[in-house]
Short mmCIF file of C-alpha atoms in Angstrom, two decimals:
data_model
loop_
_atom_site.label_atom_id
_atom_site.label_comp_id
_atom_site.label_asym_id
_atom_site.label_seq_id
_atom_site.Cartn_x
_atom_site.Cartn_y
_atom_site.Cartn_z
CA MET G 12 97.04 120.56 11.31
CA LYS G 13 98.38 119.72 14.75
CA GLY G 14 99.10 116.12 13.62
CA GLU G 15 101.20 117.41 10.71
CA LYS G 16 103.16 119.67 13.06
CA ASN G 17 103.91 116.77 15.43
CA GLY G 18 104.98 114.65 12.46
CA TRP G 19 107.46 117.31 11.35
CA ILE G 20 108.82 117.70 14.87
CA ARG G 21 109.29 113.94 15.20
CA ALA G 22 110.95 113.75 11.79
CA CYS G 23 113.32 116.62 12.65
CA ALA G 24 114.10 115.08 16.04
CA LEU G 25 114.84 111.73 14.40
CA MET G 26 117.10 113.39 11.82
CA LEU G 27 118.94 115.25 14.61
CA VAL G 28 119.47 112.03 16.57
CA LEU G 29 120.73 110.24 13.45
CA LEU G 30 123.09 113.15 12.69
CA ILE G 31 124.48 113.07 16.24
CA VAL G 32 124.99 109.29 16.10
CA PHE G 33 126.68 109.59 12.70
CA CYS G 34 129.02 112.36 13.90
CA ALA G 35 129.91 110.41 17.06
CA GLY G 36 130.67 107.34 14.97
CA MET G 37 132.87 109.32 12.59
CA HIS G 38 134.73 110.82 15.55
CA LEU G 39 135.42 107.36 17.01
CA TYR G 40 136.50 106.04 13.60
CA THR G 41 138.86 108.98 13.05
CA ASN G 42 140.42 108.49 16.49
CA ALA G 43 140.93 104.77 15.80
CA VAL G 44 142.60 105.49 12.44
CA HIS G 45 144.85 108.13 14.06
CA GLU G 46 145.88 105.71 16.82
CA LYS G 47 146.62 102.94 14.31
CA THR G 48 148.69 105.29 12.14
CA LEU G 49 150.61 106.59 15.15
CA ASN G 50 151.41 103.05 16.31
CA ALA G 51 152.63 102.14 12.82
CA GLN G 52 154.88 105.23 12.72
CA LYS G 53 156.34 104.33 16.13
CA GLU G 54 157.03 100.74 15.02
CA ILE G 55 158.72 101.91 11.80
CA LEU G 56 160.89 104.38 13.73
CA LEU G 57 161.86 101.73 16.29
CA SER G 58 162.78 99.35 13.47
CA ALA G 59 164.94 102.04 11.84
CA ILE G 60 166.71 102.73 15.14
CA VAL G 61 167.44 99.05 15.76
CA SER G 62 168.72 98.66 12.20
CA ALA G 63 171.01 101.69 12.60
CA MET G 64 172.29 100.38 15.95
CA ARG G 65 173.10 96.98 14.41
CA THR G 66 174.88 98.65 11.50
CA CYS G 67 176.88 100.76 13.96
CA TYR G 68 177.85 97.67 15.93
CA ALA G 69 178.83 95.78 12.77
CA ILE G 70 181.01 98.63 11.50
CA GLU G 71 182.48 100.01 14.73
CA GLY G 72 182.30 97.03 17.10
CA VAL G 73 180.31 99.01 19.68
CA TYR G 74 176.73 100.15 20.03
CA PRO G 75 176.05 103.90 19.86
CA ARG G 76 175.93 105.87 23.10
CA ASP G 77 172.84 107.90 22.11
CA VAL G 78 170.35 108.59 19.34
CA ASP G 79 172.18 111.75 18.28
CA TYR G 80 175.12 109.59 17.23
CA LEU G 81 172.82 107.60 14.93
CA VAL G 82 171.40 110.81 13.50
CA GLU G 83 174.84 112.29 12.89
CA HIS G 84 176.70 109.21 11.61
CA TYR G 85 174.08 106.78 10.29
CA GLY G 86 171.48 109.04 8.69
CA LEU G 87 168.62 108.36 11.10
CA ARG G 88 165.85 110.91 10.56
CA TYR G 89 162.65 111.30 12.55
CA ASN G 90 160.17 113.97 13.59
CA GLN G 91 161.69 115.25 16.82
CA ASN G 92 158.65 117.44 17.46
CA ARG G 93 156.35 114.41 17.44
CA PHE G 94 158.46 111.64 18.98
CA HIS G 95 160.84 111.28 21.91
CA ILE G 96 163.29 108.40 21.90
CA TYR G 97 164.15 106.89 25.25
CA PHE G 98 167.65 105.46 24.80
CA ASP G 99 169.26 103.57 27.70
CA SER G 100 172.82 102.56 26.91
CA PHE G 101 174.28 100.24 29.57
CA ALA G 102 177.55 99.18 27.94
CA GLU G 103 179.02 99.52 24.48
CA ASN G 104 178.80 95.76 23.81
CA ILE G 105 175.13 95.42 24.90
CA MET G 106 172.33 96.67 22.65
CA PRO G 107 170.70 99.71 24.27
CA ASP G 108 167.10 99.60 25.43
CA VAL G 109 165.11 101.84 23.09
CA ARG G 110 161.51 103.09 23.32
CA VAL G 111 159.71 105.48 21.02
CA ILE G 112 157.22 107.73 22.79
CA GLU G 113 154.85 110.29 21.32
CA ARG G 114 155.58 113.73 22.75
CA GLY G 115 152.86 114.54 25.22
CA GLY G 116 152.07 110.82 25.49
CA GLU G 117 153.00 108.23 28.07
CA GLN G 118 156.43 108.39 29.67
CA PRO G 119 158.58 105.28 30.27
#
């Protein structure tokens, strides 16, 4: 009887350990997928900004002074609650330095 009880305890302990390992693995996988998706969204947004800046320069002969100008005049749309755009405009004939940062993430 005691041997059966120990067998059940070992089996339950093994199942618990396997469940914990499985949950930890799923958590790591989910975080990796989230990070990859976030990086892809940032790259797509940066590409859209650069494209809008080039269009602005081609049409107007100057680069935009800020992101709001691209939103207002060139139809740029992005999730302002999720991303912050660091836009450093030096001169109107030099393409601005642009970085896309997740809100709450790293700052430039």
